[in-house]
Coordinates of C-alpha atoms and ligand atoms in Angstrom, one line a residue:
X1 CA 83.0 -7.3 18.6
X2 CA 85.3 -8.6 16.1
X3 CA 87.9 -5.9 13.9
X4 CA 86.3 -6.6 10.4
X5 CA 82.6 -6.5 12.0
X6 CA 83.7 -3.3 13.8
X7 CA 84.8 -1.6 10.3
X8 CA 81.7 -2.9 8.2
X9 CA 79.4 -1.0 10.4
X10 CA 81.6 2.1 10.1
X11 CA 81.4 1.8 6.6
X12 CA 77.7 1.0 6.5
X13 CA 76.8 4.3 8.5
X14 CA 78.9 6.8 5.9
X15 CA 76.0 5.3 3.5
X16 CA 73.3 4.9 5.8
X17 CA 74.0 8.5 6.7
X18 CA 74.1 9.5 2.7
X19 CA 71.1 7.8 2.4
X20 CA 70.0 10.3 5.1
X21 CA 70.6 13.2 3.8
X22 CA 69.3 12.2 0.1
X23 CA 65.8 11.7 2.3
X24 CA 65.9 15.2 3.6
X25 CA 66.9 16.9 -0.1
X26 CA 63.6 14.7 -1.5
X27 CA 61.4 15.8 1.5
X28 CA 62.5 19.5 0.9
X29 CA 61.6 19.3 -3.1
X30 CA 57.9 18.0 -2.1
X31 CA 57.0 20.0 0.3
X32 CA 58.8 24.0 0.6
X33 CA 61.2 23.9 -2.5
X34 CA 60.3 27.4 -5.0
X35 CA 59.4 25.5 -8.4
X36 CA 63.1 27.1 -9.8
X37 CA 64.8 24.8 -7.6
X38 CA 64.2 21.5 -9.6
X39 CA 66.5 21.6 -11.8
X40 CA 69.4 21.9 -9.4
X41 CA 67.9 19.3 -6.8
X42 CA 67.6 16.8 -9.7
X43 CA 71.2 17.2 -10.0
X44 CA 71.8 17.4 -6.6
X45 CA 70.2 14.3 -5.9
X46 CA 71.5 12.7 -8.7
X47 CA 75.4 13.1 -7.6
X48 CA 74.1 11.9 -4.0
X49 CA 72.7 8.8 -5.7
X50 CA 75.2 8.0 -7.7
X51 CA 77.6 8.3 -4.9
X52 CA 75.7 6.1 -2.9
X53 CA 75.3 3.3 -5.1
X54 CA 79.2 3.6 -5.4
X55 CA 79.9 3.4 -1.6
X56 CA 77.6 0.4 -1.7
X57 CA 79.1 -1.3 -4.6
X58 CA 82.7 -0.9 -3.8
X59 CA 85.4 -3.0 -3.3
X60 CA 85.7 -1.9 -0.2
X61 CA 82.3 -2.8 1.0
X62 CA 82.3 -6.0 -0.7
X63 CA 85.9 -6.8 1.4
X64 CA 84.6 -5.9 4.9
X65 CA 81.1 -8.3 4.5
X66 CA 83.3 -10.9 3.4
X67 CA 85.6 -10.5 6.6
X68 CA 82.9 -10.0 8.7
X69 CA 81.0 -12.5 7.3
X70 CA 83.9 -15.0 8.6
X71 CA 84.4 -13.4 11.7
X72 CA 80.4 -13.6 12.9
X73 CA 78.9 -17.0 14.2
X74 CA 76.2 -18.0 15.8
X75 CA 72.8 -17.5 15.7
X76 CA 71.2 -16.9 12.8
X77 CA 68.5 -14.1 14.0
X78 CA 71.3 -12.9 16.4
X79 CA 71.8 -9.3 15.4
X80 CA 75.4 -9.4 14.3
X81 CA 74.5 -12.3 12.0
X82 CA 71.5 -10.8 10.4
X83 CA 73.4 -7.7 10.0
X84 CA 76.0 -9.1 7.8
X85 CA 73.2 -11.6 5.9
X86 CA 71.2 -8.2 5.3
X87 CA 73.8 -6.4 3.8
X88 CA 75.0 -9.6 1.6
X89 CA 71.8 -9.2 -0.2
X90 CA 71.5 -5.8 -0.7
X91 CA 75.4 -5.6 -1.9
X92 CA 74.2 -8.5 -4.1
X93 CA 72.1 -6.9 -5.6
X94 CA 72.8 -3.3 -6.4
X95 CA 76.3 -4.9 -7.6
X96 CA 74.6 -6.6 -10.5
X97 CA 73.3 -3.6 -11.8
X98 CA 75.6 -2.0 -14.1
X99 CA 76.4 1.6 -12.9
X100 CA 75.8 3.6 -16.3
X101 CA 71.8 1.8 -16.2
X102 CA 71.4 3.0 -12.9
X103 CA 72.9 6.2 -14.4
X104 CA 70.1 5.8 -17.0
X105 CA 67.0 5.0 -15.0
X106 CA 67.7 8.0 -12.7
X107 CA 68.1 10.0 -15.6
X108 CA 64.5 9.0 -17.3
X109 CA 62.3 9.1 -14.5
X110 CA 62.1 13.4 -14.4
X111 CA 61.9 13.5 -18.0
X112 CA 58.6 11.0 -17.7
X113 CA 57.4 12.6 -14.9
X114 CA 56.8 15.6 -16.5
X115 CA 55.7 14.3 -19.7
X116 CA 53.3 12.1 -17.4
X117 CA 51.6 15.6 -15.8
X118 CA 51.3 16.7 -19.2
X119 CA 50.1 13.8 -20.7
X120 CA 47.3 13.3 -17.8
X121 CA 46.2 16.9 -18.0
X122 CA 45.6 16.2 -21.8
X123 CA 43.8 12.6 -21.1
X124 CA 46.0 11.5 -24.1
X125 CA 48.2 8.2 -23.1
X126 CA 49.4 8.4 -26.8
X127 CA 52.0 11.4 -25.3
X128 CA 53.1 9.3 -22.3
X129 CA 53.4 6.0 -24.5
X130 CA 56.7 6.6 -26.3
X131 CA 58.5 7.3 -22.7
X132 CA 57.2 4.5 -21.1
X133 CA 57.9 2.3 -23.6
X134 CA 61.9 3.7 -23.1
X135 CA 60.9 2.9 -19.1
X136 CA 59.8 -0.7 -19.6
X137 CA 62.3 -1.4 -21.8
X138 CA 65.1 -0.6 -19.1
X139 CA 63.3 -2.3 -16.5
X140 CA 63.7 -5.8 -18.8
X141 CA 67.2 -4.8 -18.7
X142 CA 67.4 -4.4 -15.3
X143 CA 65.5 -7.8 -14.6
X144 CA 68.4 -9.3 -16.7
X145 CA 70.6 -7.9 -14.6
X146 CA 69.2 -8.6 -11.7
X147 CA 68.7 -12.5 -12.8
X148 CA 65.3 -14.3 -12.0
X149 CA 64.7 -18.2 -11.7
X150 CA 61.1 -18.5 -13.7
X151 CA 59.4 -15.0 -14.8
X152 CA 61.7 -11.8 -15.6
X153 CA 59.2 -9.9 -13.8
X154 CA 60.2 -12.0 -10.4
X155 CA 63.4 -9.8 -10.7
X156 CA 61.0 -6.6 -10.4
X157 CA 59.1 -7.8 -7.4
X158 CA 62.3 -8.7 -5.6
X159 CA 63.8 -5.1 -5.7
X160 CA 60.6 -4.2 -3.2
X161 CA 58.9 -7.3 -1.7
X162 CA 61.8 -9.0 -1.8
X163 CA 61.4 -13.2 -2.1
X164 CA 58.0 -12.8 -4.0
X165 CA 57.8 -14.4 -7.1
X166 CA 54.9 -14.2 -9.8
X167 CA 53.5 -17.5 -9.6
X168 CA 53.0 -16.9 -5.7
X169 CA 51.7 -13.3 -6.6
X170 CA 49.3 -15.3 -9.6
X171 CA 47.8 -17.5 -6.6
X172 CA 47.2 -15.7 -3.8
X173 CA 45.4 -12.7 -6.3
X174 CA 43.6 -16.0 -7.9
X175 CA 42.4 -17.0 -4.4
X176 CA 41.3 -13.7 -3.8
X177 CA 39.5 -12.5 -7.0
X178 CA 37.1 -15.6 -6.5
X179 CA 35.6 -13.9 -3.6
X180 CA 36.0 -10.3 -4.3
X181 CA 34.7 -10.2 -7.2
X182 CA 31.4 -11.4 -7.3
X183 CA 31.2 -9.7 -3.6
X184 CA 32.2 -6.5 -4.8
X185 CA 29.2 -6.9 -7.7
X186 CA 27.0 -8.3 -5.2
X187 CA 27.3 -4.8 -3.3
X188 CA 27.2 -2.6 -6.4
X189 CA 23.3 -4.0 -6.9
X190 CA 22.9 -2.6 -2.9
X191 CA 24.8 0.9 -2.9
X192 CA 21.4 2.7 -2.3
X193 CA 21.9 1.3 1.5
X194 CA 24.5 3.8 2.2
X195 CA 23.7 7.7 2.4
X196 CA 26.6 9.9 2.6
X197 CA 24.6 12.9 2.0
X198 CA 25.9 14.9 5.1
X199 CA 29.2 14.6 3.5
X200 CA 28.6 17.1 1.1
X201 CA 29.2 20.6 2.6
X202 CA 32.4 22.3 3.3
X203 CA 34.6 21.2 5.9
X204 CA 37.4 23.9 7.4
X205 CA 40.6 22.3 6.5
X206 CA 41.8 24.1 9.8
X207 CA 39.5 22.4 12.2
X208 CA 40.4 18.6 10.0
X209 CA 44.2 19.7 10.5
X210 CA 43.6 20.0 14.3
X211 CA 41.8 16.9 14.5
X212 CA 43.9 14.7 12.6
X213 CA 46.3 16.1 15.2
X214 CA 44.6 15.2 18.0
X215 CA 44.0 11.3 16.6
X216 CA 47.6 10.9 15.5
X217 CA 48.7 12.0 18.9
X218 CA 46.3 9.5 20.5
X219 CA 48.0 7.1 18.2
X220 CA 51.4 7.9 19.8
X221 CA 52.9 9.2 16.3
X222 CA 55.6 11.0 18.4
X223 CA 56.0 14.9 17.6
X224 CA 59.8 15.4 19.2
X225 CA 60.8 12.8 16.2
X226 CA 58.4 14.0 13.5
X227 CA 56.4 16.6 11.9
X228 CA 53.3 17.0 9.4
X229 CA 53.7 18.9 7.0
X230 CA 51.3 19.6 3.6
X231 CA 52.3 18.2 0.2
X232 CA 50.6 17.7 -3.3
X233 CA 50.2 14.1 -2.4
X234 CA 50.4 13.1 0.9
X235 CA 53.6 10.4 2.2
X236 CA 56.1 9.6 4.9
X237 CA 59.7 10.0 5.0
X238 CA 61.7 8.9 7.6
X239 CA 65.7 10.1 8.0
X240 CA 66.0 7.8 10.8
X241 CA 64.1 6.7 13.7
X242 CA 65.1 10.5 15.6
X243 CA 63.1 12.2 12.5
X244 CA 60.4 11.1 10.8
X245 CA 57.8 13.0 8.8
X246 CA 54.7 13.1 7.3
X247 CA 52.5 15.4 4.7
X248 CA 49.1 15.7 4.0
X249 CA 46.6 17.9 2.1
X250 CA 43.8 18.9 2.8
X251 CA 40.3 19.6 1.0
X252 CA 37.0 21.8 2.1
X253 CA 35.1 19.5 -0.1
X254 CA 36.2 16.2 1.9
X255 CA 36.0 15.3 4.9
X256 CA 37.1 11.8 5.1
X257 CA 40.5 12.0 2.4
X258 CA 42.8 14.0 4.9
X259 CA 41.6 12.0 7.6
X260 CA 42.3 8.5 6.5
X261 CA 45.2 9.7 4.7
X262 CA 46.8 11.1 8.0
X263 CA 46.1 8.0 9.7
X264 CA 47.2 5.9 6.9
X265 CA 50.6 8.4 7.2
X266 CA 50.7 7.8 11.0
X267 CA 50.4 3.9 10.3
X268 CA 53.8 4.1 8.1
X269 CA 55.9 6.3 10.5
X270 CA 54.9 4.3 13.6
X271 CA 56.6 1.5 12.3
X272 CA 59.8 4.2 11.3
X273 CA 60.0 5.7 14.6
X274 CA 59.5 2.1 16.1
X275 CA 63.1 0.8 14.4
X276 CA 65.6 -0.1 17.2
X277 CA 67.7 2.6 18.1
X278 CA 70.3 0.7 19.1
X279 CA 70.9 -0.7 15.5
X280 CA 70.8 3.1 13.9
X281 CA 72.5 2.8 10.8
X282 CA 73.4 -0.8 10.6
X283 CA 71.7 -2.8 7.8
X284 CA 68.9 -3.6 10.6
X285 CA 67.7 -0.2 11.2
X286 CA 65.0 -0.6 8.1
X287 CA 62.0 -1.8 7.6
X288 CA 61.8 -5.3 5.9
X289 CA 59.7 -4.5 2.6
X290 CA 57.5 -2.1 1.0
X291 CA 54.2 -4.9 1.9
X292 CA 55.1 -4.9 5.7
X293 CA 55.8 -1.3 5.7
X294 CA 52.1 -1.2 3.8
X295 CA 50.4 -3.4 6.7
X296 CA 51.2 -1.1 8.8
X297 CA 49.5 1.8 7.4
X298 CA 46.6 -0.5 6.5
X299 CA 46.1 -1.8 9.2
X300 CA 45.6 1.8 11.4
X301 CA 44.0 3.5 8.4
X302 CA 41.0 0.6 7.4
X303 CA 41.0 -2.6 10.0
X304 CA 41.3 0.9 12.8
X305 CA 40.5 3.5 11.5
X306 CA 37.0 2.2 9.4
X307 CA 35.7 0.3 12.5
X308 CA 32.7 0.9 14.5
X309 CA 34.5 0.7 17.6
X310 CA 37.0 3.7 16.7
X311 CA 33.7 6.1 15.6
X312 CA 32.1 5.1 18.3
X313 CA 34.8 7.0 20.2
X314 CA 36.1 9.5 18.3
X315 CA 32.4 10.7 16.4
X316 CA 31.2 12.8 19.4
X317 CA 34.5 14.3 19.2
X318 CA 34.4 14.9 15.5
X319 CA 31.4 16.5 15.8
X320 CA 32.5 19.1 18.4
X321 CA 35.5 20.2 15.7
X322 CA 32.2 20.9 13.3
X323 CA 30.0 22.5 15.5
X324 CA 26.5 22.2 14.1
X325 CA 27.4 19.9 10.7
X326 CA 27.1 16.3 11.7
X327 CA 24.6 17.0 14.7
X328 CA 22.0 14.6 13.0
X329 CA 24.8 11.8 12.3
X330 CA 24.4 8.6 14.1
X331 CA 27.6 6.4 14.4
X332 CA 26.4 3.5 12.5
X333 CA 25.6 6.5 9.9
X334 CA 29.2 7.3 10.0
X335 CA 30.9 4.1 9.8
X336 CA 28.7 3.0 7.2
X337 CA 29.6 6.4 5.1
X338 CA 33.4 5.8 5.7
X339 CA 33.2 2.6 4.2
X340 CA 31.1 2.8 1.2
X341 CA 32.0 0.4 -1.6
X342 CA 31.9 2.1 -4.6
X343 CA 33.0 0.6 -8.1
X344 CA 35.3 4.0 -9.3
X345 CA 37.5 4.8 -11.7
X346 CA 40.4 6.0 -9.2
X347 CA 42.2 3.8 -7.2
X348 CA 42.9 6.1 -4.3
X349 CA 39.6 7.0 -3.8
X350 CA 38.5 3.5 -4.0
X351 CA 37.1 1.6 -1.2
X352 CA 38.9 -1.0 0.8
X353 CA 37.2 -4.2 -0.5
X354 CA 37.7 -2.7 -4.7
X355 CA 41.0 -1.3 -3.8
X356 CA 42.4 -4.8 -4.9
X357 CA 40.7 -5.2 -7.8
X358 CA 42.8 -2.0 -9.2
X359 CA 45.7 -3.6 -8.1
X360 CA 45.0 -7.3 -10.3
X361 CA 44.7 -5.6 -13.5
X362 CA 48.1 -2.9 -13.0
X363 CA 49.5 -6.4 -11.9
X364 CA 48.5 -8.0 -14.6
X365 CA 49.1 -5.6 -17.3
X366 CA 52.7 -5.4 -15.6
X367 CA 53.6 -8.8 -15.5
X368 CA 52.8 -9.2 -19.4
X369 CA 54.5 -6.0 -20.5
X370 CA 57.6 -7.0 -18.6
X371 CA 57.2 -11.1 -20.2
X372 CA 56.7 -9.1 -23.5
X373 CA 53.4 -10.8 -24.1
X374 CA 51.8 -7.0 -24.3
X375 CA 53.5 -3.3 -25.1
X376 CA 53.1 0.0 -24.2
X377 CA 50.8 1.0 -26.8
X378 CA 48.0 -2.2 -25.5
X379 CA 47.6 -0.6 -22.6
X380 CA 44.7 1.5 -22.9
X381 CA 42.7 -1.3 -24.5
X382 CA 43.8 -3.9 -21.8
X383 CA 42.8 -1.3 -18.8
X384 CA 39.5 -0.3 -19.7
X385 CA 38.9 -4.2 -20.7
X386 CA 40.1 -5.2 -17.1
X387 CA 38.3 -2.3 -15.3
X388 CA 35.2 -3.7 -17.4
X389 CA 35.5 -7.3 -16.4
X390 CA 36.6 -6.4 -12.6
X391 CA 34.7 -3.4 -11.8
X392 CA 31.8 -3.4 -14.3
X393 CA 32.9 0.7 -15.4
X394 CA 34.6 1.5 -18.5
X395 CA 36.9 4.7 -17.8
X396 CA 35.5 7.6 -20.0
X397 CA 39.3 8.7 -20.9
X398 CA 43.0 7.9 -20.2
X399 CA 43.3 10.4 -17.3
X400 CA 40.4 8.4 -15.2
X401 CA 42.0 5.4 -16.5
X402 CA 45.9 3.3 -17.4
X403 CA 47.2 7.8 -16.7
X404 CA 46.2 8.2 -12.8
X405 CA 49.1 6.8 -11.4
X406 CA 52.9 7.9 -11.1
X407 CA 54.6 4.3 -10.2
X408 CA 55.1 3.7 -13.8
X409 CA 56.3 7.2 -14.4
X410 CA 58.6 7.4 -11.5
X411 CA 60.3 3.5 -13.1
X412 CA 58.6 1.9 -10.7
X413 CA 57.7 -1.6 -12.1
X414 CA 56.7 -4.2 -9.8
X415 CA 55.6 -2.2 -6.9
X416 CA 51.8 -2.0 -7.3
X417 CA 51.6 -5.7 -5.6
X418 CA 53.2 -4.7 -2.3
X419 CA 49.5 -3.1 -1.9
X420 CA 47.6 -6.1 -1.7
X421 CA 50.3 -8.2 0.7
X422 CA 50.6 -4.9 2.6
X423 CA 46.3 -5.7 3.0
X424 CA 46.8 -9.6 3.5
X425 CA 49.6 -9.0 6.3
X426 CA 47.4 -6.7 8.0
X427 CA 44.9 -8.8 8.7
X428 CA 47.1 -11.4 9.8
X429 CA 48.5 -9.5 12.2
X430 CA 45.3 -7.8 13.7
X431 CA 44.2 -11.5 14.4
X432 CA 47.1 -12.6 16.4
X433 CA 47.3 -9.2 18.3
X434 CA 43.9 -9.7 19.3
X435 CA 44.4 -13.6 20.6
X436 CA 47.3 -12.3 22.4
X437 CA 45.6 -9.4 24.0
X438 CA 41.8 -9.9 23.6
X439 CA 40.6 -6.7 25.3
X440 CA 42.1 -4.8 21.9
X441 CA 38.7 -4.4 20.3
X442 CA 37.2 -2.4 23.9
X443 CA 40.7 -0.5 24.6
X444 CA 39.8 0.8 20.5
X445 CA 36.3 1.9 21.8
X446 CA 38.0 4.0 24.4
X447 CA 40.4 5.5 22.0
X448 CA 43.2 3.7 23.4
X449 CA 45.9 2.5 21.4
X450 CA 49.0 1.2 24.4
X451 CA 48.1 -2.0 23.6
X452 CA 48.5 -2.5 20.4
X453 CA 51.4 -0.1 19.6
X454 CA 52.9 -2.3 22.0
X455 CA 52.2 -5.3 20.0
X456 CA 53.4 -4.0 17.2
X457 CA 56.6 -2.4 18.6
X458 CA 57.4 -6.2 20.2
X459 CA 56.7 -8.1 17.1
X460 CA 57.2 -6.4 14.0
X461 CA 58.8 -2.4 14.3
X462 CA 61.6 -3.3 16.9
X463 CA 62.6 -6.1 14.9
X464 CA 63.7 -4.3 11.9
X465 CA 64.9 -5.8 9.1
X466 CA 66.0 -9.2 10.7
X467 CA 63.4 -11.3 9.2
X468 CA 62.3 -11.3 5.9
X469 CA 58.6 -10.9 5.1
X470 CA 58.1 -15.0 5.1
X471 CA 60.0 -15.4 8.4
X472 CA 58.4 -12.4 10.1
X473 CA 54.9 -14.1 9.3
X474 CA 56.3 -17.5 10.5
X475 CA 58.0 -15.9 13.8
X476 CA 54.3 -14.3 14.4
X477 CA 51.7 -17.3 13.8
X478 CA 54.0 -19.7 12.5
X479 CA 52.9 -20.1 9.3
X480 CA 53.2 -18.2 5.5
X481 CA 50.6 -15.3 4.5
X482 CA 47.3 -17.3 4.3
X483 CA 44.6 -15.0 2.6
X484 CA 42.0 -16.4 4.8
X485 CA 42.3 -14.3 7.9
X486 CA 41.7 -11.1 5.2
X487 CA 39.1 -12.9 3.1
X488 CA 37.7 -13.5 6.7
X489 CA 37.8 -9.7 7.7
X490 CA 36.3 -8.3 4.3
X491 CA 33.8 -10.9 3.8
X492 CA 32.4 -10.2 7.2
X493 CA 32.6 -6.5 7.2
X494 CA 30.6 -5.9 3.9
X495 CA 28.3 -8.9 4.4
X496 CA 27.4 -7.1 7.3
X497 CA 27.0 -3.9 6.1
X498 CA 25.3 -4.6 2.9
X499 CA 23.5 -8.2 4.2
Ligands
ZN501 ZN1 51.0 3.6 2.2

């Protein structure tokens, strides 16, 4: 390995390893921090940040991927190669933005948050507006920063699906909102053909802790490099490969939300703990986007988790973790219960075929508040018009409606869309794992998952950030992400279920 190669990847630990350790304070203030410890840990976190973004940006850095970037050759997938590409882009673009914005984004974000809880527990989006209006109106800035070939809001996307433009965003949604739609309204005239009426009693949250145990460990979520612990809303952090958690939370009153959100959880830090350790803190020890990192949680929690053959396995266990509650259950009961399509108000509790309906109008309202086509104070009006025309609900108030999430709260502008590729990759990649080893569907039945861990681990985890979302879907089935094999998947699932 050549000298300047040799010193970039010494430098790139020291910030990996910051990174590290800013991923341990934020998992620490979400799930055993005292409330008095915020302020400090804002600060704390703050310096860290800061510090980062200055190790990444520094002269320094720039001076050792330029050597390096001379002294590699070869193949372009090879891994020093890819290193040093990976790293040109990220240095790229933190670089652009100007050190006292990122100063000032980090600074608004706990100031909306809590103005955000407030503003939700009053259902009044007039408190929130004035903040998010200061939010938006740095994220244009950043987007100028940033630079962007047609839309300003392309610059957004990039920071977490990186290469994804608008236009691309406008079709594929287009594609899909011609079939979704009038399916979804098709089912809302059928959603007496469903009874979930055993779901209502009270479920101990001890026995669904043990058995969302027992599935993630069937799973091969591996407990000598992670943990679950409880949080207000449930997510996975990963430090590095070696440690990487998830939270949960858990309700007597549900059944179902703890479940799929642990296996949703155990979808995400499969891929972490799958990262090559061999490449630990080099620029390829990460995964390639927010979308793929979304497949992967998808594709466990709904094209898994929600199919017959996985109850068909796991409901005579669930039922000996409720002794006595689901005795009269039959497993097409039970799948059909888990995957109820229900036109709500609240995107997390929404179903997997309306899910993406919630995500075309945040997209939508986004995209025009970023272009400056719409502001802040439109959005109220423009969500309970979109919910109307997508969903056929009007939200009674702003806490069922444009106040339920945090992305917008937290700066994030741009991210909602991940969602949706996270749903079209996931199908895509369920496809080709079957072709390659068809017996997937009966090892599922058995509650085995080798197979396909193995599938995954070979294609997509222990590649880690060498391809780039387009060129991981290429290396896969050789082509871009085609909405049909999701289309495909939905359209047969709920025709079937609601023929
Ligand atoms: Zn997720």
């Amino acid at each position: 390995m050549g000298l300047m190669l040799e010193r970039f990847k010494e430098q790139w630990a020291r910030i990996s390893r910051l990174e590290q350790i800013i991923a341990v304070l934020g998992w620490d203030m979400e799930t055993y921090m005292p409330e008095g410890g915020v302020k400090p840990r804002a600060d704390q976190l703050a310096l860290l940040s800061d510090l980062a973004h200055q190790w990444l940006t520094s002269e320094e850095t720039a001076r050792l991927i330029e050597g390096a970037e001379k002294e590699v050759g070869g193949d372009y997938f090879s891994d020093a190669v890819s290193m040093i590409r990976v790293a040109r882009r990220a240095y790229d673009k933190k670089v652009k933005i100007p050190r006292d914005l990122v100063a000032r984004l980090a600074r608004i974000t706990p100031r909306a948050n809590s103005i955000w809880i407030r503003a939700r527990a009053n259902s009044d989006f007039r408190q929130f507006q004035p903040v998010l209006s200061e939010i938006i109106e740095l994220n244009k800035e950043q987007a100028e920063c940033l630079g962007y070939a047609e839309h300003r809001y392309d610059a957004l996307l990039d920071l977490y699906e990186p290469e994804l433009t608008t236009t691309r965003v406008v079709r594929l949604f287009n594609e899909l909102k011609i079939h979704i739609v009038p399916l979804a309204r098709e089912i809302a005239d059928r959603k007496d053909s469903v009874r979930t009426g055993f779901l209502n009693q009270k479920f101990s949250t001890a026995q669904q802790e043990a058995f969302g145990m027992l599935v993630l460990r069937d799973m091969h979520y591996d407990f000598t490099r992670g943990r679950q612990d409880r949080s207000a809303h449930p997510f996975t952090t990963s430090f590095s490969p070696y440690d990487v958690r998830i939270t949960t939370r858990f309700s007597e009153d549900d059944l179902l939300s703890a479940l799929f959100s642990t296996i949703h959880e155990g979808g995400h830090a499969l891929y972490d703990q799958g990262l090559p350790l061999d490449l630990v803190d080099t620029p390829l020890c990460q995964p390639i986007s927010l979308g793929v990192h979304e497949s992967q949680s998808r594709l466990w929690e709904n094209i898994v988790g929600r199919s017959r053959g996985f109850w068909k396995h796991y409901l005579p266990i669930l039922k000996t973790y409720f002794p006595g509650q689901l005795d009269s259950v039959d497993q097409e009961q039970f799948y059909r219960a888990v995957n109820q399509v229900k036109q709500s108000y609240i995107r997390v509790e929404s179903d997997e075929l309306t899910y993406n309906l919630h995500i075309f109008i945040r997209f939508e309202i986004e995209k025009d508040l970023i272009a400056g086509v719409v502001t802040a104070t439109d959005i109220p009006e423009l969500w309970n018009a979109k919910y109307h025309e997508y969903l056929g609900i009007t939200p009674p108030d702003d806490a069922q409606g444009c106040l339920q999430d945090i992305h917008w709260a937290h700066g994030s502008i741009g991210y909602f869309p991940t969602y949706v590729i996270g749903n079209l990759l996931s199908a895509q990649l369920f496809r080709k794992a079957v072709e390659d080893h068809p017996l997937l569907p009966k090892e599922i039945e058995e509650g085995r998952f080798d197979a396909l861990l193995s599938w995954l681990r070979k294609n997509v985890h222990s590649q880690g950030s060498r391809y780039t979302l387009g060129e991981l879907a290429a290396s896969i089935t050789g082509g871009d992400i085609p909405v049909a094999p999701y289309l495909g998947y939905l359209t047969e699932k709920f025709h079937d279920m609601y023929r």
